[in-house]
Short mmCIF file of C-alpha atoms in Angstrom, two decimals:
data_model
loop_
_atom_site.label_atom_id
_atom_site.label_comp_id
_atom_site.label_asym_id
_atom_site.label_seq_id
_atom_site.Cartn_x
_atom_site.Cartn_y
_atom_site.Cartn_z
CA UNK A 152 -62.10 -18.95 -29.72
CA UNK A 153 -58.75 -20.19 -29.82
CA UNK A 154 -57.79 -18.76 -33.50
CA UNK A 155 -58.61 -15.27 -32.00
CA UNK A 156 -55.89 -15.88 -28.83
CA UNK A 157 -53.58 -17.29 -31.56
CA UNK A 158 -53.91 -14.44 -34.09
CA UNK A 159 -53.57 -11.79 -31.20
CA UNK A 160 -50.37 -13.34 -30.05
CA UNK A 161 -49.03 -13.68 -33.63
CA UNK A 162 -50.01 -9.97 -34.09
CA UNK A 163 -48.37 -8.76 -30.85
CA UNK A 164 -45.03 -10.61 -31.65
CA UNK A 165 -44.88 -8.98 -35.22
CA UNK A 166 -45.54 -5.68 -33.71
CA UNK A 167 -42.54 -6.32 -31.09
CA UNK A 168 -40.36 -7.38 -33.77
CA UNK A 169 -40.90 -4.43 -35.83
CA UNK A 170 -40.83 -1.95 -32.92
CA UNK A 171 -37.29 -3.67 -32.09
CA UNK A 172 -36.16 -3.14 -35.67
CA UNK A 173 -37.17 0.49 -35.51
CA UNK A 174 -35.41 1.04 -32.06
CA UNK A 175 -32.17 -0.69 -33.46
CA UNK A 176 -32.05 1.31 -36.88
CA UNK A 177 -32.70 4.59 -34.91
CA UNK A 178 -29.60 3.96 -32.70
CA UNK A 179 -27.48 2.84 -35.43
CA UNK A 180 -27.98 6.31 -37.12
CA UNK A 181 -30.00 5.28 -40.16
CA UNK A 182 -32.58 8.23 -39.85
CA UNK A 183 -29.66 10.61 -39.16
CA UNK A 184 -29.65 13.34 -41.85
CA UNK A 185 -26.11 14.31 -43.51
CA UNK A 186 -27.37 15.59 -46.44
CA UNK A 187 -29.25 18.82 -45.54
CA UNK A 188 -26.66 20.58 -43.41
CA UNK A 189 -24.49 20.55 -46.27
CA UNK A 190 -26.80 22.21 -48.78
CA UNK A 191 -28.86 24.52 -46.31
CA UNK A 192 -26.41 27.36 -47.35
CA UNK A 193 -27.44 27.26 -50.83
CA UNK A 194 -31.55 28.05 -49.95
CA UNK A 195 -32.46 31.69 -49.03
CA UNK A 196 -34.18 32.06 -45.78
CA UNK A 197 -37.77 32.91 -45.94
CA UNK A 198 -38.89 36.46 -44.91
CA UNK A 199 -40.56 36.73 -41.69
CA UNK A 200 -43.15 39.44 -41.67
CA UNK A 201 -43.39 41.26 -38.24
CA UNK A 202 -46.91 42.02 -37.68
CA UNK A 203 -48.50 43.79 -34.81
CA UNK A 204 -52.20 43.78 -33.61
CA UNK A 205 -53.42 47.42 -33.18
CA UNK A 206 -55.49 47.25 -29.81
CA UNK A 207 -58.17 49.56 -30.84
CA UNK A 208 -58.77 48.27 -34.14
CA UNK A 209 -58.06 44.55 -33.75
CA UNK A 210 -56.34 44.85 -37.49
CA UNK A 211 -52.74 43.44 -37.88
CA UNK A 212 -50.51 46.16 -39.03
CA UNK A 213 -47.07 45.45 -40.76
CA UNK A 214 -43.97 47.16 -39.89
CA UNK A 215 -42.88 49.81 -42.38
CA UNK A 216 -39.47 48.13 -42.71
CA UNK A 217 -40.76 45.16 -43.95
CA UNK A 218 -42.77 47.10 -46.81
CA UNK A 219 -39.48 48.69 -47.66
CA UNK A 220 -37.69 45.36 -47.99
CA UNK A 221 -40.38 43.84 -50.43
CA UNK A 222 -40.07 46.69 -52.80
#
């Protein structure tokens, strides 16, 4: 039974060490993304379709403008 207490204590200590390392790395800025903002302008934005639901038929209908843009 004493082995369970020992293993439980060791696992909690290891978990706390990993949690402290994670907090330190976040505060130091290791996970900050400095690459994506510089290349964001190179990629096109996805076209968002504007759809509405007709209350009488419960069918989604696309805007006419979106159909013209896709041609």
